[in-house]
């Protein structure tokens, strides 16, 4: 029987070693934790979200978790990958970010209607260090598949960060701007709306678009 990836939310009394107790129960049931996020951590309450690759059903796991004295509630939920799916991240100058988002959201809507799951996140930022830090952080975001850099001038440490996240497997699309970032990106697109469209097409399984078949990288 193939493993099933489940979402699990556990509400418990906050205490030192809480994660150790919860993950110990998960491990005893053969669960492989794919991702984990602490949703809330107050002096009296803690709420933790897990995505777990679990052999068999979740009933026995839930029973053992609920048996822990500190656990108040444990329930299976749909995974974030099922609901929000792949993520497109757009960052840079506010006006350019907005235009890229128009293309990305419109194209994502077209694919999501056909059964795909793609979400779009935006963050307007200015400043070399702020942007470089944000680019590097995308590699740590769950489900992030593509980054679009939207601005009129980017280079320096931002270029270095772009090369780092590309090595980690992230697709990077840049607007055709001044600076060295376009030289480091996978794809350079002049029109911001089209940049958003192409970002979604590149990650959508319902699109017949293959980056490797492109004859050129600047559009």
mmCIF file of C-alpha atoms in Angstrom:
data_model
loop_
_atom_site.group_PDB
_atom_site.id
_atom_site.type_symbol
_atom_site.label_atom_id
_atom_site.label_comp_id
_atom_site.label_asym_id
_atom_site.label_seq_id
_atom_site.Cartn_x
_atom_site.Cartn_y
_atom_site.Cartn_z
ATOM 1 C CA UNK A 1 0.000 0.000 0.000
ATOM 2 C CA UNK A 2 1.436 3.375 -1.010
ATOM 3 C CA UNK A 3 2.122 5.978 1.646
ATOM 4 C CA UNK A 4 -0.286 8.896 1.943
ATOM 5 C CA UNK A 5 0.771 12.468 2.702
ATOM 6 C CA UNK A 6 -1.531 13.940 5.330
ATOM 7 C CA UNK A 7 -1.831 17.298 7.039
ATOM 8 C CA UNK A 8 -2.041 17.169 10.815
ATOM 9 C CA UNK A 9 -2.820 19.956 13.286
ATOM 10 C CA UNK A 10 -2.079 19.333 16.961
ATOM 11 C CA UNK A 11 -3.210 21.684 19.734
ATOM 12 C CA UNK A 12 -1.481 21.114 23.054
ATOM 13 C CA UNK A 13 -0.326 22.712 26.287
ATOM 14 C CA UNK A 14 2.968 24.476 25.581
ATOM 15 C CA UNK A 15 5.945 22.947 27.352
ATOM 16 C CA UNK A 16 9.618 22.353 26.746
ATOM 17 C CA UNK A 17 10.055 19.177 24.718
ATOM 18 C CA UNK A 18 6.596 19.282 23.138
ATOM 19 C CA UNK A 19 7.923 18.658 19.626
ATOM 20 C CA UNK A 20 10.022 15.774 20.928
ATOM 21 C CA UNK A 21 6.893 14.114 22.348
ATOM 22 C CA UNK A 22 4.812 14.649 19.220
ATOM 23 C CA UNK A 23 7.473 13.573 16.734
ATOM 24 C CA UNK A 24 8.214 10.499 18.855
ATOM 25 C CA UNK A 25 4.613 9.320 18.417
ATOM 26 C CA UNK A 26 4.756 10.053 14.698
ATOM 27 C CA UNK A 27 8.007 8.106 14.354
ATOM 28 C CA UNK A 28 6.536 5.072 16.137
ATOM 29 C CA UNK A 29 3.839 4.941 13.468
ATOM 30 C CA UNK A 30 6.396 5.069 10.666
ATOM 31 C CA UNK A 31 5.540 8.626 9.693
ATOM 32 C CA UNK A 32 8.072 10.630 7.715
ATOM 33 C CA UNK A 33 7.658 14.350 8.495
ATOM 34 C CA UNK A 34 7.742 16.254 5.206
ATOM 35 C CA UNK A 35 7.283 19.706 6.752
ATOM 36 C CA UNK A 36 6.449 21.281 10.078
ATOM 37 C CA UNK A 37 5.304 24.729 11.171
ATOM 38 C CA UNK A 38 4.618 26.147 14.614
ATOM 39 C CA UNK A 39 1.380 28.071 14.110
ATOM 40 C CA UNK A 40 1.099 29.320 17.677
ATOM 41 C CA UNK A 41 3.369 29.165 20.719
ATOM 42 C CA UNK A 42 1.983 30.980 23.728
ATOM 43 C CA UNK A 43 2.732 30.291 27.417
ATOM 44 C CA UNK A 44 -0.386 28.129 27.731
ATOM 45 C CA UNK A 45 -1.142 27.003 24.195
ATOM 46 C CA UNK A 46 0.757 25.592 21.238
ATOM 47 C CA UNK A 47 -0.555 24.739 17.791
ATOM 48 C CA UNK A 48 1.622 22.808 15.351
ATOM 49 C CA UNK A 49 1.038 21.820 11.738
ATOM 50 C CA UNK A 50 2.710 18.754 10.238
ATOM 51 C CA UNK A 51 2.744 17.273 6.771
ATOM 52 C CA UNK A 52 3.513 13.584 7.146
ATOM 53 C CA UNK A 53 4.161 10.793 4.678
ATOM 54 C CA UNK A 54 2.301 8.042 6.499
ATOM 55 C CA UNK A 55 1.949 4.330 5.740
ATOM 56 C CA UNK A 56 -1.627 3.177 6.179
ATOM 57 C CA UNK A 57 -4.389 5.235 7.771
ATOM 58 C CA UNK A 58 -4.115 7.987 10.355
ATOM 59 C CA UNK A 59 -6.592 6.614 12.916
ATOM 60 C CA UNK A 60 -4.023 4.849 15.118
ATOM 61 C CA UNK A 61 -1.687 7.859 15.023
ATOM 62 C CA UNK A 62 -4.492 10.206 16.051
ATOM 63 C CA UNK A 63 -5.486 7.894 18.889
ATOM 64 C CA UNK A 64 -1.963 7.812 20.321
ATOM 65 C CA UNK A 65 -1.508 11.565 19.971
ATOM 66 C CA UNK A 66 -4.798 12.259 21.728
ATOM 67 C CA UNK A 67 -3.729 9.918 24.509
ATOM 68 C CA UNK A 68 -0.863 12.250 25.448
ATOM 69 C CA UNK A 69 -1.890 14.256 28.568
ATOM 70 C CA UNK A 70 -0.730 17.546 27.046
ATOM 71 C CA UNK A 71 -2.649 17.142 23.750
ATOM 72 C CA UNK A 72 -6.022 18.850 23.622
ATOM 73 C CA UNK A 73 -6.848 18.228 19.987
ATOM 74 C CA UNK A 74 -5.389 16.398 16.989
ATOM 75 C CA UNK A 75 -7.036 16.328 13.590
ATOM 76 C CA UNK A 76 -6.210 15.478 9.997
ATOM 77 C CA UNK A 77 -6.565 18.373 7.528
ATOM 78 C CA UNK A 78 -5.912 18.828 3.843
ATOM 79 C CA UNK A 79 -2.262 19.562 3.121
ATOM 80 C CA UNK A 80 -1.188 23.037 2.058
ATOM 81 C CA UNK A 81 0.178 21.491 -1.127
ATOM 82 C CA UNK A 82 -3.324 20.227 -1.916
ATOM 83 C CA UNK A 83 -4.959 23.605 -1.285
ATOM 84 C CA UNK A 84 -2.354 26.208 -2.276
ATOM 85 C CA UNK A 85 -0.069 24.061 -4.415
ATOM 86 C CA UNK A 86 3.003 25.488 -6.103
ATOM 87 C CA UNK A 87 3.975 29.035 -5.197
ATOM 88 C CA UNK A 88 5.114 31.846 -7.488
ATOM 89 C CA UNK A 89 6.990 34.574 -5.596
ATOM 90 C CA UNK A 90 7.165 38.086 -7.078
ATOM 91 C CA UNK A 91 9.380 40.753 -5.522
ATOM 92 C CA UNK A 92 10.805 44.152 -6.401
ATOM 93 C CA UNK A 93 9.375 47.614 -7.097
ATOM 94 C CA UNK A 94 5.680 48.010 -6.272
ATOM 95 C CA UNK A 95 4.495 49.108 -9.724
ATOM 96 C CA UNK A 96 6.391 46.343 -11.539
ATOM 97 C CA UNK A 97 5.358 43.728 -8.962
ATOM 98 C CA UNK A 98 1.720 44.683 -9.502
ATOM 99 C CA UNK A 99 1.980 44.285 -13.265
ATOM 100 C CA UNK A 100 3.701 40.893 -12.981
ATOM 101 C CA UNK A 101 1.009 39.792 -10.527
ATOM 102 C CA UNK A 102 -1.712 40.671 -13.060
ATOM 103 C CA UNK A 103 -0.204 38.215 -15.536
ATOM 104 C CA UNK A 104 0.561 35.541 -12.953
ATOM 105 C CA UNK A 105 -2.852 35.605 -11.274
ATOM 106 C CA UNK A 106 -4.707 35.593 -14.600
ATOM 107 C CA UNK A 107 -2.676 32.651 -15.898
ATOM 108 C CA UNK A 108 -2.872 30.753 -12.588
ATOM 109 C CA UNK A 109 -6.645 31.117 -12.639
ATOM 110 C CA UNK A 110 -6.759 29.505 -16.081
ATOM 111 C CA UNK A 111 -4.756 26.488 -14.901
ATOM 112 C CA UNK A 112 -6.399 26.186 -11.487
ATOM 113 C CA UNK A 113 -9.804 25.880 -13.145
ATOM 114 C CA UNK A 114 -8.387 22.827 -14.942
ATOM 115 C CA UNK A 115 -7.302 21.163 -11.697
ATOM 116 C CA UNK A 116 -3.885 22.734 -11.080
ATOM 117 C CA UNK A 117 -2.998 24.336 -7.721
ATOM 118 C CA UNK A 118 -0.841 27.454 -8.053
ATOM 119 C CA UNK A 119 -0.736 30.446 -5.708
ATOM 120 C CA UNK A 120 0.948 33.822 -6.151
ATOM 121 C CA UNK A 121 2.769 35.759 -3.409
ATOM 122 C CA UNK A 122 4.067 39.311 -3.762
ATOM 123 C CA UNK A 123 6.369 41.564 -1.746
ATOM 124 C CA UNK A 124 7.346 45.100 -2.836
ATOM 125 C CA UNK A 125 10.945 45.751 -1.727
ATOM 126 C CA UNK A 126 13.679 48.285 -2.428
ATOM 127 C CA UNK A 127 17.348 48.163 -1.503
ATOM 128 C CA UNK A 128 20.092 45.763 -2.516
ATOM 129 C CA UNK A 129 20.507 44.009 0.825
ATOM 130 C CA UNK A 130 16.781 43.689 1.504
ATOM 131 C CA UNK A 131 16.244 42.157 -1.918
ATOM 132 C CA UNK A 132 19.256 39.847 -1.650
ATOM 133 C CA UNK A 133 18.048 38.586 1.740
ATOM 134 C CA UNK A 134 14.548 38.064 0.368
ATOM 135 C CA UNK A 135 15.821 36.161 -2.678
ATOM 136 C CA UNK A 136 17.827 33.787 -0.472
ATOM 137 C CA UNK A 137 14.810 33.289 1.790
ATOM 138 C CA UNK A 138 12.687 32.045 -1.132
ATOM 139 C CA UNK A 139 14.764 28.854 -1.148
ATOM 140 C CA UNK A 140 13.483 28.224 2.389
ATOM 141 C CA UNK A 141 9.825 28.806 1.569
ATOM 142 C CA UNK A 142 7.756 25.629 1.279
ATOM 143 C CA UNK A 143 6.429 24.816 -2.207
ATOM 144 C CA UNK A 144 8.106 27.840 -3.864
ATOM 145 C CA UNK A 145 8.818 26.878 -7.481
ATOM 146 C CA UNK A 146 9.538 30.160 -9.276
ATOM 147 C CA UNK A 147 10.743 33.650 -8.408
ATOM 148 C CA UNK A 148 10.083 36.727 -10.540
ATOM 149 C CA UNK A 149 12.300 39.753 -9.936
ATOM 150 C CA UNK A 150 10.436 42.880 -10.991
ATOM 151 C CA UNK A 151 12.276 46.174 -10.943
ATOM 152 C CA UNK A 152 14.261 48.653 -12.995
ATOM 153 C CA UNK A 153 17.732 48.127 -11.471
ATOM 154 C CA UNK A 154 19.116 45.098 -9.609
ATOM 155 C CA UNK A 155 22.647 43.814 -9.247
ATOM 156 C CA UNK A 156 25.460 43.276 -6.773
ATOM 157 C CA UNK A 157 24.574 40.859 -3.974
ATOM 158 C CA UNK A 158 21.137 40.301 -5.524
ATOM 159 C CA UNK A 159 22.856 38.674 -8.505
ATOM 160 C CA UNK A 160 24.862 36.443 -6.157
ATOM 161 C CA UNK A 161 21.668 35.459 -4.341
ATOM 162 C CA UNK A 162 19.955 34.649 -7.645
ATOM 163 C CA UNK A 163 22.752 32.292 -8.642
ATOM 164 C CA UNK A 164 22.563 30.599 -5.222
ATOM 165 C CA UNK A 165 18.830 29.899 -5.357
ATOM 166 C CA UNK A 166 19.056 28.710 -8.952
ATOM 167 C CA UNK A 167 21.612 26.136 -7.809
ATOM 168 C CA UNK A 168 19.042 25.021 -5.232
ATOM 169 C CA UNK A 169 16.578 24.321 -8.067
ATOM 170 C CA UNK A 170 14.474 27.490 -8.055
ATOM 171 C CA UNK A 171 13.397 28.954 -11.401
ATOM 172 C CA UNK A 172 14.247 32.676 -11.581
ATOM 173 C CA UNK A 173 12.672 35.051 -14.106
ATOM 174 C CA UNK A 174 13.859 38.652 -14.331
ATOM 175 C CA UNK A 175 12.360 41.658 -16.012
ATOM 176 C CA UNK A 176 14.628 43.153 -18.656
ATOM 177 C CA UNK A 177 16.187 45.762 -16.358
ATOM 178 C CA UNK A 178 19.472 47.557 -15.731
ATOM 179 C CA UNK A 179 22.047 45.787 -13.575
ATOM 180 C CA UNK A 180 23.532 42.303 -13.570
ATOM 181 C CA UNK A 181 20.524 40.308 -12.341
ATOM 182 C CA UNK A 182 19.179 39.597 -15.870
ATOM 183 C CA UNK A 183 22.501 37.917 -16.686
ATOM 184 C CA UNK A 184 22.046 35.558 -13.746
ATOM 185 C CA UNK A 185 18.384 34.653 -14.302
ATOM 186 C CA UNK A 186 16.980 31.643 -16.155
ATOM 187 C CA UNK A 187 14.727 33.821 -18.280
ATOM 188 C CA UNK A 188 14.521 37.543 -19.033
ATOM 189 C CA UNK A 189 11.165 39.019 -20.077
ATOM 190 C CA UNK A 190 10.617 42.659 -21.034
ATOM 191 C CA UNK A 191 6.842 42.846 -20.534
ATOM 192 C CA UNK A 192 5.932 42.417 -16.822
ATOM 193 C CA UNK A 193 2.501 40.925 -17.503
ATOM 194 C CA UNK A 194 4.073 38.358 -19.816
ATOM 195 C CA UNK A 195 6.715 37.606 -17.172
ATOM 196 C CA UNK A 196 3.945 36.618 -14.756
ATOM 197 C CA UNK A 197 2.238 34.497 -17.391
ATOM 198 C CA UNK A 198 5.451 32.679 -18.290
ATOM 199 C CA UNK A 199 6.306 32.008 -14.631
ATOM 200 C CA UNK A 200 3.018 30.187 -14.155
ATOM 201 C CA UNK A 201 3.294 28.332 -17.458
ATOM 202 C CA UNK A 202 6.770 27.131 -16.482
ATOM 203 C CA UNK A 203 5.571 25.403 -13.288
ATOM 204 C CA UNK A 204 2.066 24.305 -14.313
ATOM 205 C CA UNK A 205 1.637 20.648 -15.150
ATOM 206 C CA UNK A 206 -1.381 21.593 -17.265
ATOM 207 C CA UNK A 207 0.745 23.803 -19.564
ATOM 208 C CA UNK A 208 2.609 22.589 -22.626
ATOM 209 C CA UNK A 209 5.628 24.751 -21.937
ATOM 210 C CA UNK A 210 9.172 23.517 -21.489
ATOM 211 C CA UNK A 211 11.927 25.947 -20.524
ATOM 212 C CA UNK A 212 14.584 23.612 -21.892
ATOM 213 C CA UNK A 213 13.107 23.818 -25.400
ATOM 214 C CA UNK A 214 13.409 27.604 -25.629
ATOM 215 C CA UNK A 215 15.879 28.728 -28.295
ATOM 216 C CA UNK A 216 16.607 31.970 -26.468
ATOM 217 C CA UNK A 217 16.335 33.283 -22.916
ATOM 218 C CA UNK A 218 15.567 36.975 -23.482
ATOM 219 C CA UNK A 219 12.097 38.047 -24.636
#
